[in-house]
């Protein structure tokens, strides 16, 4: 993930706002058809971040990284097997856009972590 993530912020904002009226016309629907799918992927991380300390957006970004790490192993039999065999680890982090540094998250379950081992 990265700080100030627009997709996470938009999803966070969407969870706070009343549902919008459907867009008029097929062109508007086609142009934005990817947004509901993106929100659906990020929304569980937003709810999981509730109650965390610190700035809300930062907590949601970290939660999204953790959620994404878990999704990698749940959606890929190959990666899940490589993790189980100790061949790879999934490592979660948040990229700082200002400094270029990555804040590695220890909260990502070790069973879900990706680092290539040879």
Backbone atoms as SQL, in Angstrom:
CREATE TABLE atoms (id INTEGER PRIMARY KEY, chain TEXT, resi INTEGER, resn TEXT, atom TEXT, x REAL, y REAL, z REAL);
INSERT INTO atoms VALUES
  (1, 'A', 1, 'UNK', 'N', 0.817, -1.179, 0.000),
  (2, 'A', 1, 'UNK', 'CA', 0.000, 0.000, 0.000),
  (3, 'A', 1, 'UNK', 'C', 0.865, 1.248, 0.000),
  (4, 'A', 2, 'UNK', 'N', 0.237, 2.385, -0.076),
  (5, 'A', 2, 'UNK', 'CA', 0.973, 3.648, 0.006),
  (6, 'A', 2, 'UNK', 'C', 0.130, 4.679, 0.740),
  (7, 'A', 3, 'UNK', 'N', 0.844, 5.635, 1.347),
  (8, 'A', 3, 'UNK', 'CA', 0.137, 6.669, 2.104),
  (9, 'A', 3, 'UNK', 'C', -0.752, 7.492, 1.178),
  (10, 'A', 4, 'UNK', 'N', -1.779, 8.070, 1.754),
  (11, 'A', 4, 'UNK', 'CA', -2.731, 8.923, 1.032),
  (12, 'A', 4, 'UNK', 'C', -3.383, 8.193, -0.146),
  (13, 'A', 5, 'UNK', 'N', -3.591, 6.895, -0.015),
  (14, 'A', 5, 'UNK', 'CA', -4.153, 6.091, -1.101),
  (15, 'A', 5, 'UNK', 'C', -5.559, 6.573, -1.450),
  (16, 'A', 6, 'UNK', 'N', -5.735, 6.998, -2.689),
  (17, 'A', 6, 'UNK', 'CA', -7.018, 7.517, -3.143),
  (18, 'A', 6, 'UNK', 'C', -8.116, 6.466, -3.171),
  (19, 'A', 7, 'UNK', 'N', -7.770, 5.233, -3.519),
  (20, 'A', 7, 'UNK', 'CA', -8.780, 4.173, -3.573),
  (21, 'A', 7, 'UNK', 'C', -9.299, 3.845, -2.176),
  (22, 'A', 8, 'UNK', 'N', -8.396, 3.769, -1.205),
  (23, 'A', 8, 'UNK', 'CA', -8.819, 3.499, 0.170),
  (24, 'A', 8, 'UNK', 'C', -9.623, 4.679, 0.701),
  (25, 'A', 9, 'UNK', 'N', -9.183, 5.904, 0.411),
  (26, 'A', 9, 'UNK', 'CA', -9.916, 7.090, 0.878),
  (27, 'A', 9, 'UNK', 'C', -11.315, 7.135, 0.272),
  (28, 'A', 10, 'UNK', 'N', -11.424, 6.839, -1.022),
  (29, 'A', 10, 'UNK', 'CA', -12.733, 6.852, -1.676),
  (30, 'A', 10, 'UNK', 'C', -13.657, 5.800, -1.069),
  (31, 'A', 11, 'UNK', 'N', -13.110, 4.639, -0.753),
  (32, 'A', 11, 'UNK', 'CA', -13.917, 3.587, -0.139),
  (33, 'A', 11, 'UNK', 'C', -14.330, 3.982, 1.271),
  (34, 'A', 12, 'UNK', 'N', -13.399, 4.557, 2.023),
  (35, 'A', 12, 'UNK', 'CA', -13.713, 5.046, 3.366),
  (36, 'A', 12, 'UNK', 'C', -14.830, 6.079, 3.296),
  (37, 'A', 13, 'UNK', 'N', -14.707, 7.027, 2.379),
  (38, 'A', 13, 'UNK', 'CA', -15.739, 8.055, 2.212),
  (39, 'A', 13, 'UNK', 'C', -17.081, 7.432, 1.816),
  (40, 'A', 14, 'UNK', 'N', -17.027, 6.409, 0.949),
  (41, 'A', 14, 'UNK', 'CA', -18.260, 5.760, 0.490),
  (42, 'A', 14, 'UNK', 'C', -18.971, 5.038, 1.627),
  (43, 'A', 15, 'UNK', 'N', -18.216, 4.527, 2.596),
  (44, 'A', 15, 'UNK', 'CA', -18.855, 3.833, 3.723),
  (45, 'A', 15, 'UNK', 'C', -19.540, 4.812, 4.664),
  (46, 'A', 16, 'UNK', 'N', -19.189, 6.080, 4.558),
  (47, 'A', 16, 'UNK', 'CA', -19.781, 7.109, 5.423),
  (48, 'A', 16, 'UNK', 'C', -20.940, 7.841, 4.754),
  (49, 'A', 17, 'UNK', 'N', -21.012, 7.780, 3.439),
  (50, 'A', 17, 'UNK', 'CA', -22.000, 8.554, 2.685),
  (51, 'A', 17, 'UNK', 'C', -23.239, 7.717, 2.394),
  (52, 'A', 18, 'UNK', 'N', -24.387, 8.379, 2.244),
  (53, 'A', 18, 'UNK', 'CA', -25.579, 7.641, 1.812),
  (54, 'A', 18, 'UNK', 'C', -25.376, 7.133, 0.387),
  (55, 'A', 19, 'UNK', 'N', -26.040, 6.059, 0.050),
  (56, 'A', 19, 'UNK', 'CA', -25.900, 5.477, -1.288),
  (57, 'A', 19, 'UNK', 'C', -26.341, 6.488, -2.338),
  (58, 'A', 20, 'UNK', 'N', -25.525, 6.688, -3.398),
  (59, 'A', 20, 'UNK', 'CA', -25.896, 7.643, -4.445),
  (60, 'A', 20, 'UNK', 'C', -27.007, 7.092, -5.325),
  (61, 'A', 21, 'UNK', 'N', -27.727, 7.995, -5.966),
  (62, 'A', 21, 'UNK', 'CA', -28.745, 7.592, -6.932),
  (63, 'A', 21, 'UNK', 'C', -28.048, 6.982, -8.138),
  (64, 'A', 22, 'UNK', 'N', -28.676, 6.013, -8.806),
  (65, 'A', 22, 'UNK', 'CA', -28.055, 5.411, -9.988),
  (66, 'A', 22, 'UNK', 'C', -27.758, 6.465, -11.049),
  (67, 'A', 23, 'UNK', 'N', -26.632, 6.311, -11.740),
  (68, 'A', 23, 'UNK', 'CA', -26.242, 7.248, -12.797),
  (69, 'A', 23, 'UNK', 'C', -27.181, 7.099, -13.986),
  (70, 'A', 24, 'UNK', 'N', -27.458, 8.203, -14.638),
  (71, 'A', 24, 'UNK', 'CA', -28.326, 8.175, -15.808),
  (72, 'A', 24, 'UNK', 'C', -27.522, 7.785, -17.039),
  (73, 'A', 25, 'UNK', 'N', -28.064, 6.872, -17.827),
  (74, 'A', 25, 'UNK', 'CA', -27.428, 6.520, -19.089),
  (75, 'A', 25, 'UNK', 'C', -26.402, 5.409, -18.952),
  (76, 'A', 26, 'UNK', 'N', -26.238, 4.663, -20.028),
  (77, 'A', 26, 'UNK', 'CA', -25.293, 3.548, -20.037),
  (78, 'A', 26, 'UNK', 'C', -23.848, 4.000, -20.083),
  (79, 'A', 27, 'UNK', 'N', -23.567, 5.133, -20.685),
  (80, 'A', 27, 'UNK', 'CA', -22.179, 5.611, -20.793),
  (81, 'A', 27, 'UNK', 'C', -21.592, 5.872, -19.412),
  (82, 'A', 28, 'UNK', 'N', -22.358, 6.485, -18.543),
  (83, 'A', 28, 'UNK', 'CA', -21.868, 6.764, -17.190),
  (84, 'A', 28, 'UNK', 'C', -21.623, 5.465, -16.437),
  (85, 'A', 29, 'UNK', 'N', -22.526, 4.488, -16.596),
  (86, 'A', 29, 'UNK', 'CA', -22.358, 3.202, -15.922),
  (87, 'A', 29, 'UNK', 'C', -21.126, 2.479, -16.437),
  (88, 'A', 30, 'UNK', 'N', -20.919, 2.469, -17.737),
  (89, 'A', 30, 'UNK', 'CA', -19.769, 1.769, -18.315),
  (90, 'A', 30, 'UNK', 'C', -18.465, 2.422, -17.895),
  (91, 'A', 31, 'UNK', 'N', -18.449, 3.744, -17.839),
  (92, 'A', 31, 'UNK', 'CA', -17.226, 4.466, -17.486),
  (93, 'A', 31, 'UNK', 'C', -16.796, 4.179, -16.056),
  (94, 'A', 32, 'UNK', 'N', -17.735, 3.987, -15.157),
  (95, 'A', 32, 'UNK', 'CA', -17.427, 3.787, -13.743),
  (96, 'A', 32, 'UNK', 'C', -17.699, 2.355, -13.274),
  (97, 'A', 33, 'UNK', 'N', -17.808, 1.406, -14.199),
  (98, 'A', 33, 'UNK', 'CA', -18.178, 0.046, -13.820),
  (99, 'A', 33, 'UNK', 'C', -17.135, -0.637, -12.948),
  (100, 'A', 34, 'UNK', 'N', -15.893, -0.176, -12.963),
  (101, 'A', 34, 'UNK', 'CA', -14.836, -0.781, -12.151),
  (102, 'A', 34, 'UNK', 'C', -14.886, -0.320, -10.695),
  (103, 'A', 35, 'UNK', 'N', -15.527, 0.799, -10.429),
  (104, 'A', 35, 'UNK', 'CA', -15.506, 1.367, -9.080),
  (105, 'A', 35, 'UNK', 'C', -16.229, 0.480, -8.062),
  (106, 'A', 36, 'UNK', 'N', -17.434, -0.031, -8.346),
  (107, 'A', 36, 'UNK', 'CA', -18.069, -0.907, -7.348),
  (108, 'A', 36, 'UNK', 'C', -17.225, -2.142, -7.024),
  (109, 'A', 37, 'UNK', 'N', -16.562, -2.696, -8.015),
  (110, 'A', 37, 'UNK', 'CA', -15.705, -3.867, -7.770),
  (111, 'A', 37, 'UNK', 'C', -14.526, -3.500, -6.882),
  (112, 'A', 38, 'UNK', 'N', -13.949, -2.335, -7.111),
  (113, 'A', 38, 'UNK', 'CA', -12.825, -1.874, -6.293),
  (114, 'A', 38, 'UNK', 'C', -13.273, -1.629, -4.854),
  (115, 'A', 39, 'UNK', 'N', -14.401, -0.969, -4.693),
  (116, 'A', 39, 'UNK', 'CA', -14.933, -0.707, -3.353),
  (117, 'A', 39, 'UNK', 'C', -15.220, -2.029, -2.641),
  (118, 'A', 40, 'UNK', 'N', -15.781, -2.988, -3.356),
  (119, 'A', 40, 'UNK', 'CA', -16.092, -4.299, -2.768),
  (120, 'A', 40, 'UNK', 'C', -14.832, -4.985, -2.244),
  (121, 'A', 41, 'UNK', 'N', -13.714, -4.831, -2.946),
  (122, 'A', 41, 'UNK', 'CA', -12.449, -5.441, -2.521),
  (123, 'A', 41, 'UNK', 'C', -11.865, -4.750, -1.290),
  (124, 'A', 42, 'UNK', 'N', -12.000, -3.434, -1.215),
  (125, 'A', 42, 'UNK', 'CA', -11.367, -2.659, -0.140),
  (126, 'A', 42, 'UNK', 'C', -12.250, -2.552, 1.101),
  (127, 'A', 43, 'UNK', 'N', -13.561, -2.593, 0.927),
  (128, 'A', 43, 'UNK', 'CA', -14.488, -2.343, 2.035),
  (129, 'A', 43, 'UNK', 'C', -14.258, -3.225, 3.270),
  (130, 'A', 44, 'UNK', 'N', -13.969, -4.526, 3.143),
  (131, 'A', 44, 'UNK', 'CA', -13.720, -5.317, 4.361),
  (132, 'A', 44, 'UNK', 'C', -12.567, -4.768, 5.204),
  (133, 'A', 45, 'UNK', 'N', -11.565, -4.214, 4.554),
  (134, 'A', 45, 'UNK', 'CA', -10.431, -3.628, 5.280),
  (135, 'A', 45, 'UNK', 'C', -10.847, -2.366, 6.024),
  (136, 'A', 46, 'UNK', 'N', -11.773, -1.607, 5.448),
  (137, 'A', 46, 'UNK', 'CA', -12.262, -0.391, 6.107),
  (138, 'A', 46, 'UNK', 'C', -12.970, -0.770, 7.404),
  (139, 'A', 47, 'UNK', 'N', -13.842, -1.767, 7.335),
  (140, 'A', 47, 'UNK', 'CA', -14.577, -2.187, 8.530),
  (141, 'A', 47, 'UNK', 'C', -13.629, -2.798, 9.558),
  (142, 'A', 48, 'UNK', 'N', -12.615, -3.527, 9.108),
  (143, 'A', 48, 'UNK', 'CA', -11.655, -4.144, 10.034),
  (144, 'A', 48, 'UNK', 'C', -10.810, -3.096, 10.752),
  (145, 'A', 49, 'UNK', 'N', -10.673, -1.919, 10.160),
  (146, 'A', 49, 'UNK', 'CA', -9.847, -0.858, 10.757),
  (147, 'A', 49, 'UNK', 'C', -10.577, -0.090, 11.857),
  (148, 'A', 50, 'UNK', 'N', -11.878, -0.272, 11.977),
  (149, 'A', 50, 'UNK', 'CA', -12.652, 0.462, 12.990),
  (150, 'A', 50, 'UNK', 'C', -12.091, 0.169, 14.378),
  (151, 'A', 51, 'UNK', 'N', -11.905, 1.211, 15.153),
  (152, 'A', 51, 'UNK', 'CA', -11.414, 1.058, 16.516),
  (153, 'A', 51, 'UNK', 'C', -9.903, 1.122, 16.656),
  (154, 'A', 52, 'UNK', 'N', -9.194, 1.188, 15.536),
  (155, 'A', 52, 'UNK', 'CA', -7.739, 1.311, 15.619),
  (156, 'A', 52, 'UNK', 'C', -7.370, 2.728, 16.032),
  (157, 'A', 53, 'UNK', 'N', -6.193, 2.867, 16.601),
  (158, 'A', 53, 'UNK', 'CA', -5.727, 4.195, 16.995),
  (159, 'A', 53, 'UNK', 'C', -5.013, 4.859, 15.825),
  (160, 'A', 54, 'UNK', 'N', -4.825, 6.161, 15.925),
  (161, 'A', 54, 'UNK', 'CA', -4.123, 6.918, 14.892),
  (162, 'A', 54, 'UNK', 'C', -5.078, 7.456, 13.851),
  (163, 'A', 55, 'UNK', 'N', -4.527, 8.156, 12.857),
  (164, 'A', 55, 'UNK', 'CA', -5.364, 8.729, 11.805),
  (165, 'A', 55, 'UNK', 'C', -6.171, 7.644, 11.082),
  (166, 'A', 56, 'UNK', 'N', -7.437, 7.929, 10.856),
  (167, 'A', 56, 'UNK', 'CA', -8.352, 6.935, 10.287),
  (168, 'A', 56, 'UNK', 'C', -7.887, 6.418, 8.927),
  (169, 'A', 57, 'UNK', 'N', -7.480, 7.318, 8.022),
  (170, 'A', 57, 'UNK', 'CA', -7.055, 6.874, 6.698),
  (171, 'A', 57, 'UNK', 'C', -5.827, 5.980, 6.799),
  (172, 'A', 58, 'UNK', 'N', -4.865, 6.332, 7.638),
  (173, 'A', 58, 'UNK', 'CA', -3.666, 5.499, 7.810),
  (174, 'A', 58, 'UNK', 'C', -4.042, 4.109, 8.312),
  (175, 'A', 59, 'UNK', 'N', -4.953, 4.050, 9.272),
  (176, 'A', 59, 'UNK', 'CA', -5.391, 2.755, 9.809),
  (177, 'A', 59, 'UNK', 'C', -6.068, 1.921, 8.727),
  (178, 'A', 60, 'UNK', 'N', -6.855, 2.571, 7.883),
  (179, 'A', 60, 'UNK', 'CA', -7.540, 1.864, 6.802),
  (180, 'A', 60, 'UNK', 'C', -6.554, 1.369, 5.749),
  (181, 'A', 61, 'UNK', 'N', -5.535, 2.159, 5.447),
  (182, 'A', 61, 'UNK', 'CA', -4.513, 1.741, 4.483),
  (183, 'A', 61, 'UNK', 'C', -3.773, 0.519, 5.011),
  (184, 'A', 62, 'UNK', 'N', -3.359, 0.551, 6.272),
  (185, 'A', 62, 'UNK', 'CA', -2.671, -0.599, 6.855),
  (186, 'A', 62, 'UNK', 'C', -3.585, -1.823, 6.871),
  (187, 'A', 63, 'UNK', 'N', -4.834, -1.629, 7.217),
  (188, 'A', 63, 'UNK', 'CA', -5.787, -2.735, 7.221),
  (189, 'A', 63, 'UNK', 'C', -5.960, -3.302, 5.817),
  (190, 'A', 64, 'UNK', 'N', -5.959, -2.443, 4.804),
  (191, 'A', 64, 'UNK', 'CA', -6.083, -2.905, 3.428),
  (192, 'A', 64, 'UNK', 'C', -4.866, -3.728, 3.015),
  (193, 'A', 65, 'UNK', 'N', -3.681, -3.327, 3.454),
  (194, 'A', 65, 'UNK', 'CA', -2.472, -4.113, 3.169),
  (195, 'A', 65, 'UNK', 'C', -2.613, -5.502, 3.797),
  (196, 'A', 66, 'UNK', 'N', -3.034, -5.546, 5.050),
  (197, 'A', 66, 'UNK', 'CA', -3.207, -6.823, 5.744),
  (198, 'A', 66, 'UNK', 'C', -4.250, -7.690, 5.038),
  (199, 'A', 67, 'UNK', 'N', -5.362, -7.065, 4.670),
  (200, 'A', 67, 'UNK', 'CA', -6.434, -7.784, 3.978),
  (201, 'A', 67, 'UNK', 'C', -5.934, -8.323, 2.634),
  (202, 'A', 68, 'UNK', 'N', -5.206, -7.501, 1.899),
  (203, 'A', 68, 'UNK', 'CA', -4.682, -7.914, 0.594),
  (204, 'A', 68, 'UNK', 'C', -3.710, -9.079, 0.732),
  (205, 'A', 69, 'UNK', 'N', -2.881, -9.045, 1.764),
  (206, 'A', 69, 'UNK', 'CA', -1.937, -10.141, 2.000),
  (207, 'A', 69, 'UNK', 'C', -2.691, -11.448, 2.228),
  (208, 'A', 70, 'UNK', 'N', -3.757, -11.379, 2.982),
  (209, 'A', 70, 'UNK', 'CA', -4.564, -12.573, 3.207),
  (210, 'A', 70, 'UNK', 'C', -5.253, -13.052, 1.946),
  (211, 'A', 71, 'UNK', 'N', -5.678, -12.119, 1.105),
  (212, 'A', 71, 'UNK', 'CA', -6.343, -12.475, -0.145),
  (213, 'A', 71, 'UNK', 'C', -5.405, -13.203, -1.103),
  (214, 'A', 72, 'UNK', 'N', -4.138, -12.852, -1.075),
  (215, 'A', 72, 'UNK', 'CA', -3.175, -13.499, -1.974),
  (216, 'A', 72, 'UNK', 'C', -3.167, -15.001, -1.738),
  (217, 'A', 73, 'UNK', 'N', -3.083, -15.409, -0.492),
  (218, 'A', 73, 'UNK', 'CA', -3.030, -16.843, -0.207),
  (219, 'A', 73, 'UNK', 'C', -4.391, -17.514, -0.339),
  (220, 'A', 74, 'UNK', 'N', -5.462, -16.790, -0.080),
  (221, 'A', 74, 'UNK', 'CA', -6.776, -17.424, -0.198),
  (222, 'A', 74, 'UNK', 'C', -7.202, -17.587, -1.653),
  (223, 'A', 75, 'UNK', 'N', -6.644, -16.802, -2.551),
  (224, 'A', 75, 'UNK', 'CA', -7.054, -16.850, -3.957),
  (225, 'A', 75, 'UNK', 'C', -6.103, -17.625, -4.858),
  (226, 'A', 76, 'UNK', 'N', -4.945, -17.985, -4.356),
  (227, 'A', 76, 'UNK', 'CA', -3.977, -18.672, -5.210),
  (228, 'A', 76, 'UNK', 'C', -3.489, -19.951, -4.539),
  (229, 'A', 77, 'UNK', 'N', -3.866, -21.086, -5.122),
  (230, 'A', 77, 'UNK', 'CA', -3.401, -22.368, -4.591),
  (231, 'A', 77, 'UNK', 'C', -1.885, -22.478, -4.657),
  (232, 'A', 78, 'UNK', 'N', -1.299, -21.979, -5.736),
  (233, 'A', 78, 'UNK', 'CA', 0.155, -22.075, -5.912),
  (234, 'A', 78, 'UNK', 'C', 0.876, -21.268, -4.839),
  (235, 'A', 79, 'UNK', 'N', 0.467, -20.021, -4.645),
  (236, 'A', 79, 'UNK', 'CA', 1.134, -19.194, -3.630),
  (237, 'A', 79, 'UNK', 'C', 0.892, -19.774, -2.241),
  (238, 'A', 80, 'UNK', 'N', -0.324, -20.228, -1.976),
  (239, 'A', 80, 'UNK', 'CA', -0.621, -20.831, -0.679),
  (240, 'A', 80, 'UNK', 'C', 0.309, -22.021, -0.417),
  (241, 'A', 81, 'UNK', 'N', 0.532, -22.853, -1.435),
  (242, 'A', 81, 'UNK', 'CA', 1.421, -24.004, -1.280),
  (243, 'A', 81, 'UNK', 'C', 2.864, -23.554, -1.084),
  (244, 'A', 82, 'UNK', 'N', 3.306, -22.545, -1.846),
  (245, 'A', 82, 'UNK', 'CA', 4.673, -22.029, -1.687),
  (246, 'A', 82, 'UNK', 'C', 4.884, -21.467, -0.284),
  (247, 'A', 83, 'UNK', 'N', 3.866, -20.773, 0.253),
  (248, 'A', 83, 'UNK', 'CA', 3.965, -20.256, 1.620),
  (249, 'A', 83, 'UNK', 'C', 4.067, -21.423, 2.596),
  (250, 'A', 84, 'UNK', 'N', 3.206, -22.421, 2.416),
  (251, 'A', 84, 'UNK', 'CA', 3.211, -23.585, 3.308),
  (252, 'A', 84, 'UNK', 'C', 4.547, -24.322, 3.255),
  (253, 'A', 85, 'UNK', 'N', 5.157, -24.371, 2.062),
  (254, 'A', 85, 'UNK', 'CA', 6.448, -25.047, 1.890),
  (255, 'A', 85, 'UNK', 'C', 7.626, -24.186, 2.328),
  (256, 'A', 86, 'UNK', 'N', 7.363, -22.929, 2.700),
  (257, 'A', 86, 'UNK', 'CA', 8.436, -22.033, 3.117),
  (258, 'A', 86, 'UNK', 'C', 9.255, -21.476, 1.961),
  (259, 'A', 87, 'UNK', 'N', 8.725, -21.553, 0.743),
  (260, 'A', 87, 'UNK', 'CA', 9.443, -21.045, -0.432),
  (261, 'A', 87, 'UNK', 'C', 9.266, -19.543, -0.615),
  (262, 'A', 88, 'UNK', 'N', 8.143, -19.004, -0.158),
  (263, 'A', 88, 'UNK', 'CA', 7.885, -17.563, -0.253),
  (264, 'A', 88, 'UNK', 'C', 7.234, -17.084, 1.038),
  (265, 'A', 89, 'UNK', 'N', 7.321, -15.786, 1.253),
  (266, 'A', 89, 'UNK', 'CA', 6.608, -15.119, 2.335),
  (267, 'A', 89, 'UNK', 'C', 5.907, -13.914, 1.735),
  (268, 'A', 90, 'UNK', 'N', 4.770, -13.560, 2.280),
  (269, 'A', 90, 'UNK', 'CA', 4.070, -12.344, 1.874),
  (270, 'A', 90, 'UNK', 'C', 4.407, -11.278, 2.906),
  (271, 'A', 91, 'UNK', 'N', 4.941, -10.163, 2.426),
  (272, 'A', 91, 'UNK', 'CA', 5.370, -9.080, 3.313),
  (273, 'A', 91, 'UNK', 'C', 4.528, -7.849, 3.015),
  (274, 'A', 92, 'UNK', 'N', 3.868, -7.321, 4.026),
  (275, 'A', 92, 'UNK', 'CA', 3.037, -6.138, 3.856),
  (276, 'A', 92, 'UNK', 'C', 3.783, -4.887, 4.266),
  (277, 'A', 93, 'UNK', 'N', 3.576, -3.821, 3.516),
  (278, 'A', 93, 'UNK', 'CA', 4.200, -2.553, 3.850),
  (279, 'A', 93, 'UNK', 'C', 3.417, -1.390, 3.285),
  (280, 'A', 94, 'UNK', 'N', 3.707, -0.205, 3.830),
  (281, 'A', 94, 'UNK', 'CA', 3.081, 1.029, 3.344),
  (282, 'A', 94, 'UNK', 'C', 4.193, 1.963, 2.894),
  (283, 'A', 95, 'UNK', 'N', 4.145, 2.344, 1.625),
  (284, 'A', 95, 'UNK', 'CA', 5.143, 3.215, 1.014),
  (285, 'A', 95, 'UNK', 'C', 4.856, 4.664, 1.376),
  (286, 'A', 96, 'UNK', 'N', 5.871, 5.370, 1.856),
  (287, 'A', 96, 'UNK', 'CA', 5.764, 6.793, 2.181),
  (288, 'A', 96, 'UNK', 'C', 6.112, 7.581, 0.922),
  (289, 'A', 97, 'UNK', 'N', 5.141, 8.261, 0.364),
  (290, 'A', 97, 'UNK', 'CA', 5.340, 8.986, -0.895),
  (291, 'A', 97, 'UNK', 'C', 6.342, 10.126, -0.775),
  (292, 'A', 98, 'UNK', 'N', 6.494, 10.688, 0.424),
  (293, 'A', 98, 'UNK', 'CA', 7.400, 11.818, 0.615),
  (294, 'A', 98, 'UNK', 'C', 8.851, 11.391, 0.792),
  (295, 'A', 99, 'UNK', 'N', 9.076, 10.317, 1.525),
  (296, 'A', 99, 'UNK', 'CA', 10.453, 9.906, 1.834),
  (297, 'A', 99, 'UNK', 'C', 10.950, 8.752, 0.980),
  (298, 'A', 100, 'UNK', 'N', 10.041, 8.022, 0.357),
  (299, 'A', 100, 'UNK', 'CA', 10.429, 6.850, -0.415),
  (300, 'A', 100, 'UNK', 'C', 10.686, 5.623, 0.448),
  (301, 'A', 101, 'UNK', 'N', 10.424, 5.727, 1.733),
  (302, 'A', 101, 'UNK', 'CA', 10.642, 4.591, 2.640),
  (303, 'A', 101, 'UNK', 'C', 9.380, 3.735, 2.737),
  (304, 'A', 102, 'UNK', 'N', 9.599, 2.480, 3.090),
  (305, 'A', 102, 'UNK', 'CA', 8.492, 1.556, 3.296),
  (306, 'A', 102, 'UNK', 'C', 8.410, 1.215, 4.775),
  (307, 'A', 103, 'UNK', 'N', 7.227, 1.381, 5.344),
  (308, 'A', 103, 'UNK', 'CA', 6.966, 0.974, 6.718),
  (309, 'A', 103, 'UNK', 'C', 6.438, -0.456, 6.659),
  (310, 'A', 104, 'UNK', 'N', 7.290, -1.421, 7.025),
  (311, 'A', 104, 'UNK', 'CA', 6.902, -2.827, 6.983),
  (312, 'A', 104, 'UNK', 'C', 5.962, -3.121, 8.131),
  (313, 'A', 105, 'UNK', 'N', 4.892, -3.829, 7.845),
  (314, 'A', 105, 'UNK', 'CA', 3.881, -4.123, 8.850),
  (315, 'A', 105, 'UNK', 'C', 4.128, -5.489, 9.471),
  (316, 'A', 106, 'UNK', 'N', 4.218, -5.514, 10.776),
  (317, 'A', 106, 'UNK', 'CA', 4.381, -6.790, 11.465),
  (318, 'A', 106, 'UNK', 'C', 3.040, -7.458, 11.702),
  (319, 'A', 107, 'UNK', 'N', 1.947, -6.726, 11.441),
  (320, 'A', 107, 'UNK', 'CA', 0.619, -7.258, 11.717),
  (321, 'A', 107, 'UNK', 'C', 0.121, -8.224, 10.652),
  (322, 'A', 108, 'UNK', 'N', 0.822, -8.308, 9.512),
  (323, 'A', 108, 'UNK', 'CA', 0.427, -9.274, 8.493),
  (324, 'A', 108, 'UNK', 'C', 0.796, -10.652, 9.028),
  (325, 'A', 109, 'UNK', 'N', -0.151, -11.593, 9.045),
  (326, 'A', 109, 'UNK', 'CA', 0.151, -12.909, 9.605),
  (327, 'A', 109, 'UNK', 'C', 1.347, -13.554, 8.919),
  (328, 'A', 110, 'UNK', 'N', 2.228, -14.136, 9.697),
  (329, 'A', 110, 'UNK', 'CA', 3.428, -14.762, 9.142),
  (330, 'A', 110, 'UNK', 'C', 3.056, -15.816, 8.103),
  (331, 'A', 111, 'UNK', 'N', 1.940, -16.484, 8.298),
  (332, 'A', 111, 'UNK', 'CA', 1.522, -17.509, 7.343),
  (333, 'A', 111, 'UNK', 'C', 1.156, -16.917, 5.989),
  (334, 'A', 112, 'UNK', 'N', 0.969, -15.607, 5.937),
  (335, 'A', 112, 'UNK', 'CA', 0.578, -14.966, 4.688),
  (336, 'A', 112, 'UNK', 'C', 1.713, -14.196, 4.031),
  (337, 'A', 113, 'UNK', 'N', 2.923, -14.113, 4.659),
  (338, 'A', 113, 'UNK', 'CA', 3.983, -13.243, 4.175),
  (339, 'A', 113, 'UNK', 'C', 4.622, -13.679, 2.838),
  (340, 'A', 114, 'UNK', 'N', 5.291, -12.425, 1.426),
  (341, 'A', 114, 'UNK', 'CA', 5.960, -12.992, 0.220),
  (342, 'A', 114, 'UNK', 'C', 7.405, -12.505, 0.125),
  (343, 'A', 115, 'UNK', 'N', 8.302, -13.375, 0.338),
  (344, 'A', 115, 'UNK', 'CA', 9.714, -13.087, 0.101),
  (345, 'A', 115, 'UNK', 'C', 10.268, -14.343, -0.548),
  (346, 'A', 116, 'UNK', 'N', 10.900, -14.189, -1.704),
  (347, 'A', 116, 'UNK', 'CA', 11.393, -15.363, -2.426),
  (348, 'A', 116, 'UNK', 'C', 12.580, -15.963, -1.698),
  (349, 'A', 117, 'UNK', 'N', 12.532, -17.261, -1.548),
  (350, 'A', 117, 'UNK', 'CA', 13.656, -18.002, -0.960),
  (351, 'A', 117, 'UNK', 'C', 14.140, -18.997, -1.993),
  (352, 'A', 118, 'UNK', 'N', 15.452, -19.080, -2.159),
  (353, 'A', 118, 'UNK', 'CA', 16.012, -20.025, -3.142),
  (354, 'A', 118, 'UNK', 'C', 16.786, -21.098, -2.464);
